[in-house]
């Protein structure tokens, strides 16, 4: 097939959209003649991120599965049928040779439509606990890739997490290249290029308990000679008793960082939530981490982190236990002894996968009958 048309489906959150766009970019590198179209919903984050990345976006209505009897449950069959028919129309108009889905509400009707049209389906599951859409889509899929090794999804293969090239390429650097990137990133972030560096981030929306705990232990952390880059989240600046942004020698506070690859490059240790992308990116770059899973949901983030923790590349602590005493017992010794961080770095890097984007793109091209040249 000379000009394969690959339709990618997913959306709603950055956790779905970011790997989907990374796969689309890999398709462009492996098969420049291929065409990528993305199906999302009309009100998700994809309406901004997909056009910004330069890909055409087609939309269908979001049809979540009702969780209890009621009006939505009565309307669901008809709404779902319409979403499937709309998906069939889009796949036909795009002459889709393969569908690649990453999960989310939009994917289930697209998977059903592809199956009815005889179009092969390729799936990537980003979480250790798979979502309903990908559990449905995995039945009869041409290929199923997972970000985590023990994901309970039928016939899945552990391929890692598709991520931005800016991050994955750091995992391919030799020691001298990594040292140069580290020094450059620290200078750009207003840090000392020579000091052991801890990066703290609760994500773009911040994490109040992380911020408070780090602030309470800051003097003792800085006493180790380390420095701290604290990404507090938008409108969540950490303040002193007078209400002014907290300041200290060796402490740099920012609400948000546009290019997280700089944070990974600068870090000797990272404190973060345990979203699937963060866990996989830390491993790919070889950055030791302290994961503090979100205290809501049904334990997905703890599952995401478990493999890297068991391998010795990270620590795991519940949000309510992440306190000044815990930090003093567990983080301060790491900052005070670079040998401990080096050992963790080696264990983390051993779990890192940097080519998931290309492996998923290759699977899509194979499904479309357009195997990329080796």
Short mmCIF file of C-alpha atoms in Angstrom, two decimals:
data_model
loop_
_atom_site.label_atom_id
_atom_site.label_comp_id
_atom_site.label_asym_id
_atom_site.label_seq_id
_atom_site.Cartn_x
_atom_site.Cartn_y
_atom_site.Cartn_z
CA UNK A 1 0.00 0.00 0.00
CA UNK A 2 1.70 3.16 -1.19
CA UNK A 3 -0.09 5.85 0.77
CA UNK A 4 -1.59 4.19 3.83
CA UNK A 5 -4.24 6.15 5.68
CA UNK A 6 -3.94 5.55 9.42
CA UNK A 7 -6.76 6.83 11.61
CA UNK A 8 -5.84 7.38 15.25
CA UNK A 9 -8.52 7.61 17.94
CA UNK A 10 -8.31 8.97 21.45
CA UNK A 11 -8.75 12.08 23.50
CA UNK A 12 -10.14 13.72 26.57
CA UNK A 13 -6.95 14.00 28.59
CA UNK A 14 -3.28 14.67 27.95
CA UNK A 15 -2.64 11.09 29.11
CA UNK A 16 -4.34 9.87 25.94
CA UNK A 17 -3.44 12.68 23.57
CA UNK A 18 0.31 12.94 24.19
CA UNK A 19 1.15 9.31 23.32
CA UNK A 20 -1.24 9.47 20.36
CA UNK A 21 0.58 12.48 18.93
CA UNK A 22 3.95 10.83 19.57
CA UNK A 23 2.80 7.83 17.52
CA UNK A 24 1.55 10.11 14.75
CA UNK A 25 4.95 11.81 14.60
CA UNK A 26 6.67 8.41 14.44
CA UNK A 27 4.41 7.41 11.55
CA UNK A 28 5.57 10.50 9.71
CA UNK A 29 9.21 9.52 10.23
CA UNK A 30 8.84 5.84 9.37
CA UNK A 31 6.47 6.30 6.43
CA UNK A 32 6.49 9.90 5.18
CA UNK A 33 3.91 8.99 2.54
CA UNK A 34 1.37 7.85 5.12
CA UNK A 35 -1.62 10.00 6.07
CA UNK A 36 -2.74 10.46 9.68
CA UNK A 37 -6.20 11.57 10.73
CA UNK A 38 -7.31 11.74 14.35
CA UNK A 39 -10.79 11.11 15.72
CA UNK A 40 -11.66 12.81 19.00
CA UNK A 41 -14.62 14.44 20.70
CA UNK A 42 -15.78 18.02 20.12
CA UNK A 43 -15.16 19.13 23.69
CA UNK A 44 -11.92 17.42 24.73
CA UNK A 45 -8.39 18.72 25.04
CA UNK A 46 -7.70 17.27 21.60
CA UNK A 47 -9.62 20.15 19.98
CA UNK A 48 -6.64 22.37 20.87
CA UNK A 49 -3.68 19.99 20.88
CA UNK A 50 -4.33 18.05 17.68
CA UNK A 51 -4.68 21.04 15.30
CA UNK A 52 -1.71 22.69 17.02
CA UNK A 53 0.34 19.58 16.17
CA UNK A 54 -0.73 19.87 12.54
CA UNK A 55 -3.06 16.88 12.18
CA UNK A 56 -6.65 16.91 10.88
CA UNK A 57 -9.21 16.25 13.59
CA UNK A 58 -12.58 14.59 13.00
CA UNK A 59 -15.03 14.45 15.90
CA UNK A 60 -17.83 12.24 17.14
CA UNK A 61 -20.01 12.74 20.20
CA UNK A 62 -18.75 11.37 23.50
CA UNK A 63 -20.88 8.44 24.63
CA UNK A 64 -19.86 7.35 28.15
CA UNK A 65 -21.16 4.04 29.44
CA UNK A 66 -23.91 4.70 32.02
CA UNK A 67 -22.95 3.54 35.50
CA UNK A 68 -26.50 3.26 36.88
CA UNK A 69 -30.09 2.91 35.60
CA UNK A 70 -31.80 6.11 34.51
CA UNK A 71 -32.44 8.40 31.57
CA UNK A 72 -28.84 8.17 30.30
CA UNK A 73 -29.03 4.39 30.33
CA UNK A 74 -32.19 4.49 28.23
CA UNK A 75 -30.62 6.85 25.72
CA UNK A 76 -27.30 5.02 25.53
CA UNK A 77 -28.09 2.36 22.87
CA UNK A 78 -29.33 4.91 20.35
CA UNK A 79 -26.49 7.35 21.04
CA UNK A 80 -23.92 4.58 20.75
CA UNK A 81 -25.38 3.37 17.42
CA UNK A 82 -25.15 6.90 16.06
CA UNK A 83 -21.53 7.21 17.20
CA UNK A 84 -20.68 3.92 15.49
CA UNK A 85 -22.36 5.02 12.25
CA UNK A 86 -20.54 8.35 12.35
CA UNK A 87 -17.27 6.53 12.95
CA UNK A 88 -17.95 4.24 9.98
CA UNK A 89 -18.60 7.29 7.80
CA UNK A 90 -15.33 8.91 8.85
CA UNK A 91 -13.28 5.74 8.38
CA UNK A 92 -14.78 5.26 4.92
CA UNK A 93 -14.21 8.86 3.89
CA UNK A 94 -10.60 8.67 5.10
CA UNK A 95 -10.04 5.33 3.31
CA UNK A 96 -8.61 4.01 6.57
CA UNK A 97 -6.22 1.09 6.14
CA UNK A 98 -5.78 0.70 9.92
CA UNK A 99 -7.12 2.20 13.12
CA UNK A 100 -4.90 2.89 16.10
CA UNK A 101 -6.64 3.65 19.38
CA UNK A 102 -5.20 4.81 22.69
CA UNK A 103 -8.34 4.62 24.83
CA UNK A 104 -10.97 7.01 26.09
CA UNK A 105 -14.67 7.46 25.37
CA UNK A 106 -14.14 8.07 21.67
CA UNK A 107 -12.45 4.74 21.02
CA UNK A 108 -15.19 2.18 21.67
CA UNK A 109 -17.48 3.23 18.77
CA UNK A 110 -14.44 3.62 16.51
CA UNK A 111 -13.26 0.09 17.34
CA UNK A 112 -16.74 -1.31 16.67
CA UNK A 113 -16.98 0.60 13.39
CA UNK A 114 -13.55 -0.61 12.26
CA UNK A 115 -14.47 -4.21 13.03
CA UNK A 116 -17.69 -3.94 11.02
CA UNK A 117 -15.80 -2.47 8.08
CA UNK A 118 -13.05 -5.12 8.25
CA UNK A 119 -10.35 -2.56 9.13
CA UNK A 120 -7.56 -3.88 11.39
CA UNK A 121 -7.27 -2.32 14.84
CA UNK A 122 -4.08 -1.58 16.77
CA UNK A 123 -4.27 -0.56 20.44
CA UNK A 124 -1.99 1.14 22.93
CA UNK A 125 -2.89 1.00 26.62
CA UNK A 126 -1.15 3.64 28.73
CA UNK A 127 -2.18 2.49 32.20
CA UNK A 128 -1.38 -0.56 34.28
CA UNK A 129 -5.13 -1.00 34.76
CA UNK A 130 -6.72 -0.90 31.28
CA UNK A 131 -9.83 1.11 30.55
CA UNK A 132 -13.11 -0.28 29.26
CA UNK A 133 -12.62 0.92 25.67
CA UNK A 134 -9.32 -0.90 25.24
CA UNK A 135 -10.60 -4.03 26.98
CA UNK A 136 -13.35 -4.14 24.39
CA UNK A 137 -11.08 -3.24 21.50
CA UNK A 138 -8.41 -5.80 22.38
CA UNK A 139 -10.74 -8.62 21.33
CA UNK A 140 -9.62 -9.43 17.85
CA UNK A 141 -7.12 -6.55 17.59
CA UNK A 142 -4.21 -6.93 15.18
CA UNK A 143 -1.75 -5.76 17.86
CA UNK A 144 -2.03 -4.60 21.47
CA UNK A 145 0.83 -2.70 23.07
CA UNK A 146 1.04 -1.70 26.73
CA UNK A 147 3.07 0.89 28.59
CA UNK A 148 3.52 -1.45 31.57
CA UNK A 149 4.74 -5.00 31.70
CA UNK A 150 1.94 -6.65 33.67
CA UNK A 151 -1.08 -4.91 32.12
CA UNK A 152 -3.95 -7.45 32.16
CA UNK A 153 -5.02 -6.99 28.55
CA UNK A 154 -5.55 -9.81 26.10
CA UNK A 155 -2.44 -10.63 24.00
CA UNK A 156 -0.73 -7.38 24.97
CA UNK A 157 2.98 -6.82 24.44
CA UNK A 158 5.06 -4.54 26.64
CA UNK A 159 6.25 -1.74 24.36
CA UNK A 160 6.53 1.21 26.79
CA UNK A 161 4.99 4.64 26.56
CA UNK A 162 5.12 6.73 23.37
CA UNK A 163 6.55 10.07 24.43
CA UNK A 164 8.00 13.26 22.99
CA UNK A 165 11.33 12.90 21.20
CA UNK A 166 12.77 15.63 23.41
CA UNK A 167 12.39 13.28 26.37
CA UNK A 168 13.05 9.89 24.77
CA UNK A 169 16.28 11.07 23.13
CA UNK A 170 17.67 11.90 26.57
CA UNK A 171 17.44 8.21 27.38
CA UNK A 172 19.72 7.45 24.42
CA UNK A 173 22.50 9.86 25.43
CA UNK A 174 25.89 8.65 26.59
CA UNK A 175 27.29 9.94 29.88
CA UNK A 176 29.08 12.94 28.40
CA UNK A 177 26.04 14.02 26.39
CA UNK A 178 23.81 13.63 29.45
CA UNK A 179 26.20 15.71 31.56
CA UNK A 180 26.21 18.49 28.98
CA UNK A 181 22.40 18.44 28.72
CA UNK A 182 22.15 18.50 32.52
CA UNK A 183 24.38 21.54 32.87
CA UNK A 184 22.57 23.38 30.07
CA UNK A 185 19.12 22.66 31.49
CA UNK A 186 20.12 23.79 34.97
CA UNK A 187 21.53 27.05 33.70
CA UNK A 188 18.37 27.73 31.69
CA UNK A 189 16.27 27.06 34.79
CA UNK A 190 18.31 29.36 37.01
CA UNK A 191 20.00 26.52 38.89
CA UNK A 192 23.63 25.81 39.81
CA UNK A 193 24.99 23.39 37.17
CA UNK A 194 27.13 21.60 39.78
CA UNK A 195 24.70 20.99 42.64
CA UNK A 196 22.65 17.85 43.20
CA UNK A 197 19.16 18.76 42.02
CA UNK A 198 15.73 17.63 43.12
CA UNK A 199 12.71 18.52 40.98
CA UNK A 200 9.28 18.55 42.61
CA UNK A 201 6.13 18.63 40.51
CA UNK A 202 2.49 17.89 41.13
CA UNK A 203 1.59 18.40 37.47
CA UNK A 204 0.18 21.49 35.80
CA UNK A 205 -2.60 21.78 38.38
CA UNK A 206 -0.22 21.29 41.30
CA UNK A 207 -0.53 19.17 44.43
CA UNK A 208 -1.23 21.06 47.62
CA UNK A 209 0.04 18.41 50.04
CA UNK A 210 3.29 17.95 48.09
CA UNK A 211 3.85 21.69 48.12
CA UNK A 212 3.24 22.01 51.85
CA UNK A 213 5.39 19.03 52.78
CA UNK A 214 8.34 20.15 50.66
CA UNK A 215 8.12 23.68 52.08
CA UNK A 216 8.12 22.34 55.64
CA UNK A 217 11.26 20.24 55.03
CA UNK A 218 13.05 22.72 52.76
CA UNK A 219 15.75 23.92 55.22
CA UNK A 220 16.85 20.35 55.96
CA UNK A 221 16.83 19.40 52.27
CA UNK A 222 18.97 22.39 51.34
CA UNK A 223 21.36 21.60 54.21
CA UNK A 224 22.51 18.57 52.23
CA UNK A 225 24.02 20.92 49.65
CA UNK A 226 21.33 20.05 47.13
CA UNK A 227 19.06 22.49 45.31
CA UNK A 228 15.35 22.25 44.64
CA UNK A 229 13.34 23.20 41.57
CA UNK A 230 9.73 23.34 42.74
CA UNK A 231 7.00 23.40 40.08
CA UNK A 232 4.03 24.27 42.27
CA UNK A 233 1.20 24.31 39.70
CA UNK A 234 -0.67 27.27 38.33
CA UNK A 235 -1.90 29.68 41.01
CA UNK A 236 -0.40 27.51 43.75
CA UNK A 237 2.75 29.43 44.62
CA UNK A 238 4.25 28.46 47.98
CA UNK A 239 4.34 31.47 50.28
CA UNK A 240 5.99 32.40 53.56
CA UNK A 241 4.21 33.63 56.70
CA UNK A 242 3.95 37.10 55.19
CA UNK A 243 2.22 35.77 52.10
CA UNK A 244 5.20 36.34 49.83
CA UNK A 245 6.58 33.63 47.51
CA UNK A 246 8.94 31.43 49.51
CA UNK A 247 12.60 32.10 48.78
CA UNK A 248 15.83 30.46 49.88
CA UNK A 249 19.35 29.95 48.55
CA UNK A 250 19.19 26.89 46.32
CA UNK A 251 15.41 26.97 45.98
CA UNK A 252 13.80 27.92 42.65
CA UNK A 253 10.03 28.10 42.52
CA UNK A 254 7.97 28.20 39.34
CA UNK A 255 4.28 27.59 38.83
CA UNK A 256 4.66 25.79 35.53
CA UNK A 257 7.30 24.68 33.04
CA UNK A 258 6.38 24.50 29.38
CA UNK A 259 9.19 22.10 28.43
CA UNK A 260 9.26 19.26 30.96
CA UNK A 261 12.23 17.74 29.16
CA UNK A 262 14.30 20.45 30.84
CA UNK A 263 13.14 19.28 34.26
CA UNK A 264 14.06 15.67 33.47
CA UNK A 265 17.46 16.76 32.14
CA UNK A 266 18.18 18.82 35.26
CA UNK A 267 17.03 16.30 37.85
CA UNK A 268 19.06 13.91 39.97
CA UNK A 269 15.84 13.06 41.80
CA UNK A 270 12.21 13.79 41.02
CA UNK A 271 9.19 13.95 43.32
CA UNK A 272 5.95 13.61 41.37
CA UNK A 273 2.53 12.07 41.01
CA UNK A 274 2.49 8.60 39.43
CA UNK A 275 0.66 9.27 36.19
CA UNK A 276 1.50 6.70 33.53
CA UNK A 277 3.48 9.14 31.40
CA UNK A 278 5.53 10.43 34.34
CA UNK A 279 6.47 6.92 35.48
CA UNK A 280 7.51 5.84 31.99
CA UNK A 281 9.36 9.07 31.22
CA UNK A 282 11.34 8.87 34.48
CA UNK A 283 12.41 5.34 33.57
CA UNK A 284 13.25 6.26 29.97
CA UNK A 285 15.48 9.13 31.08
CA UNK A 286 16.85 7.19 34.06
CA UNK A 287 15.78 9.65 36.73
CA UNK A 288 15.24 8.24 40.26
CA UNK A 289 11.82 9.21 41.54
CA UNK A 290 9.65 9.47 44.60
CA UNK A 291 6.08 8.80 43.49
CA UNK A 292 3.16 10.18 45.48
CA UNK A 293 0.03 8.80 43.78
CA UNK A 294 -3.14 10.84 43.61
CA UNK A 295 -5.22 10.07 46.69
CA UNK A 296 -8.37 9.59 44.58
CA UNK A 297 -9.50 6.94 42.12
CA UNK A 298 -9.10 3.19 42.57
CA UNK A 299 -5.35 2.90 42.85
CA UNK A 300 -4.37 3.25 39.19
CA UNK A 301 -1.36 5.48 39.90
CA UNK A 302 0.05 3.12 42.51
CA UNK A 303 -0.19 0.29 39.98
CA UNK A 304 1.58 2.44 37.39
CA UNK A 305 4.55 2.97 39.71
CA UNK A 306 4.79 -0.52 41.15
CA UNK A 307 7.13 -2.06 38.55
CA UNK A 308 9.68 0.75 38.75
CA UNK A 309 9.52 0.75 42.56
CA UNK A 310 10.02 -3.02 42.73
CA UNK A 311 13.01 -2.68 40.40
CA UNK A 312 14.67 -0.24 42.81
CA UNK A 313 14.38 2.83 40.60
CA UNK A 314 11.81 4.69 42.67
CA UNK A 315 10.13 5.06 46.05
CA UNK A 316 6.38 5.05 46.61
CA UNK A 317 4.48 6.85 49.37
CA UNK A 318 0.80 7.56 49.93
CA UNK A 319 -0.22 11.20 49.75
CA UNK A 320 -1.24 11.33 53.42
CA UNK A 321 2.12 9.87 54.47
CA UNK A 322 4.16 12.37 52.47
CA UNK A 323 5.09 14.58 55.42
CA UNK A 324 8.14 16.32 56.80
CA UNK A 325 9.16 13.31 58.93
CA UNK A 326 8.84 10.96 55.93
CA UNK A 327 10.90 13.32 53.78
CA UNK A 328 13.59 13.49 56.45
CA UNK A 329 13.78 9.69 56.70
CA UNK A 330 13.62 8.87 53.01
CA UNK A 331 14.54 11.79 50.75
CA UNK A 332 17.20 13.63 52.74
CA UNK A 333 19.55 10.58 52.82
CA UNK A 334 19.30 10.29 49.03
CA UNK A 335 20.31 13.92 48.50
CA UNK A 336 23.14 13.55 51.00
CA UNK A 337 24.66 10.48 49.30
CA UNK A 338 25.07 10.63 45.51
CA UNK A 339 25.96 6.91 45.48
CA UNK A 340 22.41 6.03 46.48
CA UNK A 341 21.02 8.17 43.67
CA UNK A 342 23.41 6.59 41.17
CA UNK A 343 22.23 3.11 42.12
CA UNK A 344 18.60 4.17 41.75
CA UNK A 345 19.41 5.81 38.42
CA UNK A 346 20.84 2.55 37.10
CA UNK A 347 17.79 0.58 38.24
CA UNK A 348 15.43 3.13 36.69
CA UNK A 349 17.27 3.19 33.36
CA UNK A 350 17.17 -0.61 33.19
CA UNK A 351 13.37 -0.37 32.99
CA UNK A 352 13.33 2.49 30.50
CA UNK A 353 11.98 2.12 26.96
CA UNK A 354 12.62 4.93 24.51
CA UNK A 355 11.17 3.65 21.21
CA UNK A 356 7.53 2.92 22.05
CA UNK A 357 6.35 5.52 19.54
CA UNK A 358 8.09 3.77 16.68
CA UNK A 359 7.07 0.31 17.82
CA UNK A 360 3.42 1.35 17.82
CA UNK A 361 3.78 3.12 14.48
CA UNK A 362 5.39 0.00 13.03
CA UNK A 363 2.47 -2.09 14.29
CA UNK A 364 -0.02 0.25 12.61
CA UNK A 365 1.85 0.14 9.32
CA UNK A 366 2.08 -3.62 9.52
CA UNK A 367 -1.67 -3.80 10.10
CA UNK A 368 -2.23 -1.56 7.10
CA UNK A 369 -0.05 -3.79 4.94
CA UNK A 370 2.57 -1.08 4.68
CA UNK A 371 5.50 -2.36 6.71
CA UNK A 372 8.07 0.42 7.16
CA UNK A 373 11.57 -0.34 5.88
CA UNK A 374 13.93 -1.70 8.55
#
